[in-house]
Short mmCIF file of C-alpha atoms in Angstrom, two decimals:
data_model
loop_
_atom_site.label_atom_id
_atom_site.label_comp_id
_atom_site.label_asym_id
_atom_site.label_seq_id
_atom_site.Cartn_x
_atom_site.Cartn_y
_atom_site.Cartn_z
CA UNK A 66 36.37 8.57 26.81
CA UNK A 67 38.80 6.41 28.66
CA UNK A 68 39.86 3.06 27.74
CA UNK A 69 36.38 1.74 27.31
CA UNK A 70 34.97 -1.66 28.27
CA UNK A 71 37.16 -3.99 26.41
CA UNK A 72 37.03 -6.71 28.98
CA UNK A 73 33.47 -6.92 27.83
CA UNK A 74 34.16 -7.78 24.28
CA UNK A 75 34.41 -11.31 24.88
CA UNK A 76 34.77 -13.75 22.02
CA UNK A 77 31.51 -14.75 21.06
CA UNK A 78 30.59 -17.78 18.95
CA UNK A 79 29.24 -17.53 15.65
CA UNK A 80 30.96 -14.28 14.51
CA UNK A 81 30.58 -13.38 10.89
CA UNK A 82 33.77 -12.34 10.40
CA UNK A 83 35.04 -16.16 9.88
CA UNK A 84 31.86 -16.57 7.27
CA UNK A 85 32.13 -13.33 4.84
CA UNK A 86 29.12 -14.33 2.67
CA UNK A 87 26.78 -14.61 5.71
CA UNK A 88 28.18 -11.36 7.13
CA UNK A 89 27.43 -9.66 3.64
CA UNK A 90 23.99 -11.02 3.38
CA UNK A 91 23.22 -9.86 7.19
CA UNK A 92 24.65 -6.37 6.85
CA UNK A 93 22.71 -5.83 3.28
CA UNK A 94 19.60 -6.98 4.06
CA UNK A 95 19.29 -5.15 7.37
CA UNK A 96 20.47 -2.22 5.91
CA UNK A 97 17.65 -2.42 3.37
CA UNK A 98 15.40 -2.80 5.95
CA UNK A 99 16.39 0.38 7.48
CA UNK A 100 16.05 2.31 4.06
CA UNK A 101 12.46 0.73 3.81
CA UNK A 102 11.62 1.82 7.75
CA UNK A 103 12.68 5.51 6.81
CA UNK A 104 11.00 5.49 3.15
CA UNK A 105 8.01 4.74 5.20
CA UNK A 106 8.56 7.19 7.59
CA UNK A 107 9.50 10.15 5.59
CA UNK A 108 7.22 10.02 2.40
CA UNK A 109 4.80 11.82 4.26
CA UNK A 110 7.15 14.91 4.07
CA UNK A 111 6.56 14.85 0.26
CA UNK A 112 2.71 15.12 0.22
CA UNK A 113 2.21 17.88 3.43
CA UNK A 114 0.24 20.14 1.11
CA UNK A 115 -2.11 17.60 -0.38
CA UNK A 116 -2.60 16.02 3.01
CA UNK A 117 -3.30 19.60 4.43
CA UNK A 118 -6.03 20.41 1.53
CA UNK A 119 -7.91 17.17 1.70
CA UNK A 120 -8.13 16.85 5.61
CA UNK A 121 -8.40 20.33 6.10
CA UNK A 122 -5.15 20.46 8.65
CA UNK A 123 -2.87 23.34 9.75
CA UNK A 124 1.03 23.19 9.04
CA UNK A 125 1.03 22.31 12.90
CA UNK A 126 -1.29 19.34 12.92
CA UNK A 127 0.66 17.94 9.76
CA UNK A 128 3.88 18.50 11.79
CA UNK A 129 2.25 16.19 14.66
CA UNK A 130 1.42 13.70 11.97
CA UNK A 131 5.04 14.09 11.06
CA UNK A 132 6.56 13.97 14.43
CA UNK A 133 4.44 13.30 17.50
CA UNK A 134 1.82 10.66 16.09
CA UNK A 135 4.97 8.27 15.07
CA UNK A 136 7.30 9.37 18.12
CA UNK A 137 4.49 8.78 20.95
CA UNK A 138 4.57 4.99 20.41
CA UNK A 139 7.84 4.95 19.00
CA UNK A 140 9.71 6.14 21.98
CA UNK A 141 7.37 4.03 24.47
CA UNK A 142 7.77 0.70 22.48
CA UNK A 143 11.45 1.28 21.82
CA UNK A 144 12.69 0.18 25.57
CA UNK A 145 10.62 -2.72 25.81
CA UNK A 146 11.51 -3.69 22.23
CA UNK A 147 15.25 -3.36 23.31
CA UNK A 148 14.67 -5.73 26.12
CA UNK A 149 12.74 -8.11 23.96
CA UNK A 150 16.13 -8.00 21.49
CA UNK A 151 18.34 -8.91 24.42
CA UNK A 152 16.25 -12.12 25.02
CA UNK A 153 14.66 -13.48 21.84
CA UNK A 154 15.50 -14.30 18.41
CA UNK A 155 16.08 -10.95 16.95
CA UNK A 156 15.53 -11.43 12.65
CA UNK A 157 12.05 -12.60 13.91
CA UNK A 158 11.54 -9.96 16.15
CA UNK A 159 12.65 -7.46 13.09
CA UNK A 160 10.28 -9.35 10.92
CA UNK A 161 7.09 -8.99 13.02
CA UNK A 162 7.81 -5.20 13.16
CA UNK A 163 8.11 -4.88 9.45
CA UNK A 164 4.63 -6.43 8.95
CA UNK A 165 3.27 -3.97 11.45
CA UNK A 166 4.70 -1.01 10.18
CA UNK A 167 3.75 -1.81 6.50
CA UNK A 168 0.08 -2.19 7.37
CA UNK A 169 0.30 1.18 9.34
CA UNK A 170 1.72 2.92 6.21
CA UNK A 171 -1.03 1.54 4.10
CA UNK A 172 -3.54 2.92 6.68
CA UNK A 173 -2.33 6.25 5.99
CA UNK A 174 -3.82 5.97 2.69
CA UNK A 175 -6.97 5.26 3.65
CA UNK A 176 -7.06 8.07 6.88
CA UNK A 177 -10.48 10.14 6.87
CA UNK A 178 -9.60 12.86 9.26
CA UNK A 179 -6.54 13.73 11.39
CA UNK A 180 -7.12 11.32 14.28
CA UNK A 181 -7.40 8.03 11.81
CA UNK A 182 -4.03 9.28 10.23
CA UNK A 183 -2.41 9.50 13.42
CA UNK A 184 -3.35 6.31 14.85
CA UNK A 185 -1.96 4.76 11.51
CA UNK A 186 1.40 6.63 12.14
CA UNK A 187 1.15 5.17 15.83
CA UNK A 188 1.03 1.74 14.27
CA UNK A 189 4.11 2.91 11.94
CA UNK A 190 5.99 3.66 15.01
CA UNK A 191 5.33 0.68 17.22
CA UNK A 192 6.42 -1.79 14.01
CA UNK A 193 9.67 0.28 13.56
CA UNK A 194 10.73 0.43 17.31
CA UNK A 195 12.30 -2.70 17.30
CA UNK A 196 14.42 -2.37 14.16
CA UNK A 197 17.52 -0.55 15.26
CA UNK A 198 17.91 -2.11 18.90
CA UNK A 199 17.44 -5.63 17.63
CA UNK A 200 19.66 -4.89 14.29
CA UNK A 201 22.20 -3.11 16.34
CA UNK A 202 22.54 -5.57 19.00
CA UNK A 203 22.85 -8.57 16.36
CA UNK A 204 25.83 -6.77 14.55
CA UNK A 205 27.84 -6.24 17.48
CA UNK A 206 27.43 -9.61 18.49
CA UNK A 207 28.11 -10.68 14.96
CA UNK A 208 31.49 -8.98 14.18
CA UNK A 209 34.44 -8.46 16.23
CA UNK A 210 35.23 -5.11 17.59
CA UNK A 211 38.06 -4.72 14.72
CA UNK A 212 35.14 -4.86 12.08
CA UNK A 213 31.81 -3.98 14.03
CA UNK A 214 32.22 -0.14 13.26
CA UNK A 215 32.36 -0.64 9.77
CA UNK A 216 29.66 -2.99 9.68
CA UNK A 217 27.46 -0.70 11.84
CA UNK A 218 28.43 2.24 9.91
CA UNK A 219 26.93 0.52 6.19
CA UNK A 220 23.71 -0.59 8.69
CA UNK A 221 23.54 3.10 9.50
CA UNK A 222 23.45 3.95 5.42
CA UNK A 223 19.88 2.82 6.02
CA UNK A 224 18.77 5.61 7.99
CA UNK A 225 20.06 8.77 5.86
CA UNK A 226 19.65 6.96 2.57
CA UNK A 227 16.16 5.87 3.64
CA UNK A 228 14.85 9.56 4.10
CA UNK A 229 16.57 10.30 0.89
CA UNK A 230 15.23 7.58 -1.11
CA UNK A 231 11.87 8.22 0.31
CA UNK A 232 12.02 11.61 -1.42
CA UNK A 233 13.43 10.76 -4.64
CA UNK A 234 11.19 7.15 -5.22
CA UNK A 235 8.52 8.91 -3.75
CA UNK A 236 8.51 12.01 -5.73
CA UNK A 237 9.03 9.82 -8.86
CA UNK A 238 6.22 7.46 -7.80
CA UNK A 239 3.91 10.69 -7.01
CA UNK A 240 4.77 12.21 -10.21
CA UNK A 241 3.82 8.78 -12.15
CA UNK A 242 0.28 8.92 -10.20
CA UNK A 243 -0.40 12.24 -11.07
CA UNK A 244 -0.47 11.18 -14.73
CA UNK A 245 -3.58 9.61 -16.86
CA UNK A 246 -1.72 6.08 -16.84
CA UNK A 247 -2.24 5.85 -13.12
CA UNK A 248 -5.93 5.54 -13.76
CA UNK A 249 -5.12 1.67 -14.94
CA UNK A 250 -4.02 0.97 -11.58
CA UNK A 251 -6.28 -1.86 -9.82
CA UNK A 252 -8.32 -1.24 -6.64
CA UNK A 253 -6.56 2.17 -5.79
CA UNK A 254 -7.34 3.98 -9.12
CA UNK A 255 -10.06 6.30 -7.77
CA UNK A 256 -7.79 7.52 -4.44
CA UNK A 257 -6.25 10.63 -4.65
CA UNK A 258 -2.42 10.53 -5.46
CA UNK A 259 -1.02 10.88 -2.06
CA UNK A 260 -3.55 8.20 -1.01
CA UNK A 261 -2.06 5.72 -3.61
CA UNK A 262 1.46 6.61 -2.42
CA UNK A 263 1.01 5.74 1.11
CA UNK A 264 -0.31 2.42 0.00
CA UNK A 265 2.03 1.77 -2.47
CA UNK A 266 4.78 2.66 0.04
CA UNK A 267 3.22 -0.07 2.49
CA UNK A 268 3.68 -2.96 0.16
CA UNK A 269 7.48 -3.64 -0.10
CA UNK A 270 7.62 -4.70 3.28
CA UNK A 271 5.97 -7.95 3.09
CA UNK A 272 8.48 -9.09 0.58
CA UNK A 273 11.04 -8.34 3.07
CA UNK A 274 10.08 -10.84 6.06
CA UNK A 275 11.17 -13.93 4.31
CA UNK A 276 14.79 -12.26 3.75
CA UNK A 277 14.92 -11.25 7.20
CA UNK A 278 13.98 -15.01 8.52
CA UNK A 279 17.02 -16.51 6.63
CA UNK A 280 19.43 -14.20 8.75
CA UNK A 281 21.25 -16.48 11.59
CA UNK A 282 20.82 -15.45 15.14
CA UNK A 283 24.43 -15.23 16.80
CA UNK A 284 24.83 -15.61 20.48
CA UNK A 285 24.28 -12.94 22.72
CA UNK A 286 27.23 -11.30 24.08
CA UNK A 287 28.28 -12.14 27.55
CA UNK A 288 25.03 -13.91 28.94
CA UNK A 289 21.62 -14.42 27.34
CA UNK A 290 19.66 -12.74 30.17
CA UNK A 291 19.42 -9.09 30.54
CA UNK A 292 20.63 -7.52 33.85
CA UNK A 293 17.95 -6.23 36.45
CA UNK A 294 17.09 -2.54 36.14
CA UNK A 295 19.18 -1.34 38.95
CA UNK A 296 22.35 -2.83 37.24
CA UNK A 297 21.75 -1.22 34.01
CA UNK A 298 21.17 2.02 35.70
CA UNK A 299 24.59 1.67 37.48
CA UNK A 300 26.14 0.93 34.16
CA UNK A 301 24.85 3.82 32.62
CA UNK A 302 26.29 6.07 35.51
CA UNK A 303 29.89 5.02 34.68
CA UNK A 304 32.42 7.18 33.14
CA UNK A 305 30.64 10.30 34.39
CA UNK A 306 27.52 9.18 32.80
CA UNK A 307 29.19 8.74 29.44
CA UNK A 308 26.41 6.51 27.61
CA UNK A 309 23.29 8.98 29.10
CA UNK A 310 25.52 11.99 27.72
CA UNK A 311 25.88 10.22 24.24
CA UNK A 312 22.05 9.42 24.14
CA UNK A 313 20.86 13.11 25.04
CA UNK A 314 23.68 14.50 22.24
CA UNK A 315 21.82 12.16 19.68
CA UNK A 316 18.68 13.41 20.84
CA UNK A 317 19.29 17.15 20.72
CA UNK A 318 20.90 16.58 17.17
CA UNK A 319 17.76 14.97 15.98
CA UNK A 320 15.92 18.14 16.50
CA UNK A 321 17.79 19.58 13.61
CA UNK A 322 17.84 16.25 11.45
CA UNK A 323 13.93 15.80 12.01
CA UNK A 324 12.86 19.43 11.63
CA UNK A 325 14.82 20.28 8.65
CA UNK A 326 14.18 17.05 6.58
CA UNK A 327 10.42 17.48 7.53
CA UNK A 328 9.93 20.75 5.86
CA UNK A 329 12.83 21.24 3.24
CA UNK A 330 10.75 19.94 0.38
CA UNK A 331 7.89 22.22 1.38
CA UNK A 332 10.08 25.18 1.82
CA UNK A 333 11.35 24.45 -1.93
CA UNK A 334 7.80 23.76 -3.14
CA UNK A 335 6.72 27.04 -1.69
CA UNK A 336 9.29 29.33 -2.08
CA UNK A 337 11.18 27.94 -4.96
CA UNK A 338 8.64 26.84 -7.24
CA UNK A 339 9.91 23.54 -7.36
CA UNK A 340 7.49 20.56 -8.36
CA UNK A 341 7.35 17.50 -5.87
CA UNK A 342 9.73 15.57 -8.30
CA UNK A 343 12.24 18.25 -8.20
CA UNK A 344 12.03 18.98 -4.46
CA UNK A 345 12.27 15.27 -3.66
CA UNK A 346 15.19 14.65 -6.06
CA UNK A 347 17.04 17.97 -4.39
CA UNK A 348 16.56 17.02 -1.03
CA UNK A 349 16.78 13.17 -1.56
CA UNK A 350 20.11 13.43 -3.31
CA UNK A 351 21.27 15.96 -0.57
CA UNK A 352 20.35 13.64 2.16
CA UNK A 353 21.21 9.89 0.62
CA UNK A 354 24.53 10.70 -0.62
CA UNK A 355 26.27 12.68 2.36
CA UNK A 356 24.39 10.17 4.56
CA UNK A 357 26.16 7.50 2.91
CA UNK A 358 29.55 9.28 3.08
CA UNK A 359 28.96 10.07 6.84
CA UNK A 360 28.15 6.49 7.64
CA UNK A 361 31.06 5.08 6.24
CA UNK A 362 33.44 7.66 7.46
CA UNK A 363 32.00 7.18 10.75
CA UNK A 364 32.34 3.65 10.94
CA UNK A 365 35.89 3.69 9.33
CA UNK A 366 36.92 6.44 11.86
CA UNK A 367 35.80 4.20 14.73
CA UNK A 368 37.46 1.11 13.48
CA UNK A 369 40.57 3.15 12.85
CA UNK A 370 40.64 4.60 16.61
CA UNK A 371 39.96 1.08 17.74
CA UNK A 372 43.30 -0.26 16.03
CA UNK A 373 45.27 2.95 17.03
CA UNK A 374 44.10 4.92 20.19
CA UNK A 375 41.66 2.81 21.74
CA UNK A 376 38.22 4.81 22.46
CA UNK A 377 40.31 7.76 23.82
CA UNK A 378 39.85 9.93 20.63
CA UNK A 379 36.15 9.35 20.06
CA UNK A 380 34.77 12.61 22.10
CA UNK A 381 37.02 14.43 19.43
CA UNK A 382 35.76 12.51 16.43
CA UNK A 383 32.10 13.36 17.69
CA UNK A 384 33.04 16.88 18.34
CA UNK A 385 34.41 17.48 14.80
CA UNK A 386 31.42 16.19 12.81
CA UNK A 387 28.82 17.97 15.02
CA UNK A 388 30.74 21.06 14.27
CA UNK A 389 30.71 20.47 10.38
CA UNK A 390 26.83 20.07 10.80
CA UNK A 391 26.69 23.59 12.39
CA UNK A 392 28.50 24.97 9.37
CA UNK A 393 25.71 23.47 7.25
CA UNK A 394 22.79 24.90 9.50
CA UNK A 395 24.18 28.47 8.90
CA UNK A 396 24.44 27.78 5.46
CA UNK A 397 21.20 26.99 4.84
CA UNK A 398 19.75 30.72 6.01
CA UNK A 399 22.15 32.20 3.69
CA UNK A 400 21.07 29.93 0.58
CA UNK A 401 19.18 32.00 -2.18
CA UNK A 402 18.26 28.77 -4.68
CA UNK A 403 17.35 25.18 -4.12
CA UNK A 404 20.70 24.17 -5.29
CA UNK A 405 22.32 26.11 -2.30
CA UNK A 406 20.02 25.04 0.28
CA UNK A 407 20.39 21.51 -1.07
CA UNK A 408 24.08 21.81 -0.62
CA UNK A 409 24.08 23.28 2.83
CA UNK A 410 21.71 20.61 4.09
CA UNK A 411 24.30 17.93 2.68
CA UNK A 412 26.93 19.35 4.80
CA UNK A 413 24.55 19.02 7.40
CA UNK A 414 23.82 15.67 7.14
CA UNK A 415 27.14 14.34 6.41
CA UNK A 416 28.41 15.76 9.93
CA UNK A 417 25.24 14.89 11.75
CA UNK A 418 25.53 11.04 10.50
CA UNK A 419 29.19 10.66 11.22
CA UNK A 420 28.98 12.06 14.53
CA UNK A 421 25.72 9.54 15.10
CA UNK A 422 27.89 6.52 13.96
CA UNK A 423 30.63 7.09 16.13
CA UNK A 424 28.67 7.77 19.15
CA UNK A 425 26.50 4.69 18.70
CA UNK A 426 29.22 2.14 18.49
CA UNK A 427 30.85 4.02 21.65
CA UNK A 428 27.77 3.40 23.53
CA UNK A 429 27.55 -0.12 22.96
CA UNK A 430 31.43 -0.78 23.45
CA UNK A 431 30.76 0.75 26.81
CA UNK A 432 28.10 -1.47 28.22
CA UNK A 433 28.00 -5.26 28.84
CA UNK A 434 26.77 -7.37 25.42
CA UNK A 435 23.51 -8.29 27.38
CA UNK A 436 22.76 -4.67 27.97
CA UNK A 437 23.62 -3.45 24.17
CA UNK A 438 19.98 -3.63 22.65
CA UNK A 439 18.46 -2.07 25.64
CA UNK A 440 21.11 0.76 25.56
CA UNK A 441 20.49 1.33 21.84
CA UNK A 442 16.72 1.51 22.85
CA UNK A 443 17.50 4.07 25.40
CA UNK A 444 19.12 6.45 22.54
CA UNK A 445 16.18 5.69 20.21
CA UNK A 446 13.81 6.71 22.97
CA UNK A 447 15.47 9.83 23.60
CA UNK A 448 15.77 10.82 20.00
CA UNK A 449 11.97 10.21 19.32
CA UNK A 450 10.88 12.12 22.34
CA UNK A 451 13.16 14.93 21.45
CA UNK A 452 13.68 14.99 17.73
CA UNK A 453 11.30 13.09 16.14
CA UNK A 454 8.15 14.42 18.40
CA UNK A 455 9.57 18.11 18.80
CA UNK A 456 11.51 18.76 15.43
CA UNK A 457 8.57 19.00 12.66
CA UNK A 458 6.62 21.09 15.14
CA UNK A 459 9.30 23.32 16.27
CA UNK A 460 10.03 24.54 12.55
CA UNK A 461 6.69 26.03 12.03
CA UNK A 462 6.51 27.08 15.38
CA UNK A 463 9.60 29.42 15.21
CA UNK A 464 8.43 30.48 11.81
CA UNK A 465 5.05 31.78 13.07
CA UNK A 466 7.06 33.85 15.33
CA UNK A 467 8.82 35.74 12.50
CA UNK A 468 5.55 36.42 10.25
CA UNK A 469 7.17 39.58 8.66
CA UNK A 470 9.89 37.74 7.03
CA UNK A 471 9.33 36.03 3.70
CA UNK A 472 11.63 33.39 4.25
CA UNK A 473 10.59 32.61 7.90
CA UNK A 474 10.49 28.81 7.39
CA UNK A 475 14.16 28.95 5.69
CA UNK A 476 15.23 31.02 8.92
CA UNK A 477 13.52 28.74 11.48
CA UNK A 478 15.50 25.83 9.94
CA UNK A 479 18.85 27.56 10.70
CA UNK A 480 17.29 28.34 14.38
CA UNK A 481 16.58 24.42 15.09
CA UNK A 482 20.08 23.67 13.79
CA UNK A 483 22.08 25.94 16.16
CA UNK A 484 19.58 25.00 19.04
CA UNK A 485 20.40 21.60 18.09
CA UNK A 486 24.11 21.23 17.69
CA UNK A 487 25.33 23.70 20.53
CA UNK A 488 23.81 21.44 23.57
CA UNK A 489 25.06 18.39 21.65
CA UNK A 490 28.78 20.08 21.70
CA UNK A 491 28.56 21.05 25.33
CA UNK A 492 27.36 17.41 26.45
CA UNK A 493 30.22 15.82 24.34
CA UNK A 494 32.92 18.35 25.36
CA UNK A 495 33.11 17.46 29.23
CA UNK A 496 34.13 13.91 28.55
CA UNK A 497 36.67 14.72 25.88
CA UNK A 498 38.11 17.21 28.15
CA UNK A 499 38.15 14.55 30.83
CA UNK A 500 39.56 11.96 28.75
CA UNK A 501 42.25 14.59 27.37
CA UNK A 502 43.76 15.03 30.92
CA UNK A 503 43.43 11.17 31.40
CA UNK A 504 45.46 10.76 28.07
CA UNK A 505 48.20 13.19 29.28
CA UNK A 506 48.72 11.41 32.56
CA UNK A 507 49.11 7.97 30.89
CA UNK A 508 51.57 9.39 28.73
#
């Protein structure tokens, strides 16, 4: 991937490296906020059947609530949010987003039909659109090149552990709400358990706002004003369009990420007689623990490559990670129990997350500092339009083409996994081969 744009990594004042306590606080709060965002985004996956029954929806309609309802505004708002993050105070921007998405999550709990639920998910997506661009840019500007990979890797723990924690905590809370003790809850006691769950999951966000406002805003990299659109597009075309390739590779990988995450709990409950609590625990653990391992490993690999080889080995790191994910997808189809399917999904998660972390850091090191949040937003938009919007609907869509197969939903996930990984490998492989030739010439 060439030698990167290390000339752009100028010394930026107020690095958190010089103040470890502030750095730890910043990374910890942003990571916890990302976990919260994924809890609010993914908790719907645990109550698919109750929502479907209560509102009279089909699997495809529920999948639209899981994916398109969220992704519609998430993808549209991500780029403007990224531009704002390159101009404004990032902790304040994130805090405002938390308020909006928390209200959207709670609104899901009082939805009366498909369209009111759809609008509530739109508000959820609108609020979450600012988080990753602003936080990633803040961490890149706040840490030196030797430490930003680890900082961003720890922050990325929030995405995978958040979706896993959503299932673990959501399943536990749902189990409590289905007991007679929950009848004592004020105001929401008369609502269905899935509605109570949505409302309760939206409340913690309001406690995060003051914590976010205590984060110090570092100086924006390079210069404070983002470049004009033509200059931004010209930078994207550099190095054989490396950044767009990385964005697109992450986007197609997210087909499998979101497609599997949306339907694995339902698969375990429908075909393997699991309860919401046990299904949530199985998939939650299979998401959270490997996700943490993948995030930390990806961040450490980035820092190692920066110290030893520059960025020339990054493509190989991503290819290896996505290859691991492909093995996990195939193993899901071979699973014959909840445990086997959970272990196979864990392999997928570890590989996908590790490759994502390496790719995200590489993207931001190949653009000027005043374009970083916008570049992350471009990646998020691609992920939303391809993975979040299409992934949850693609799984039941493929399953409907295999009505004679009892485990059609399970095999549909394998198909979506393969369809995700193969194009991603092809997109990354061309830069890798180019860089290998360049490295050979240099040696």
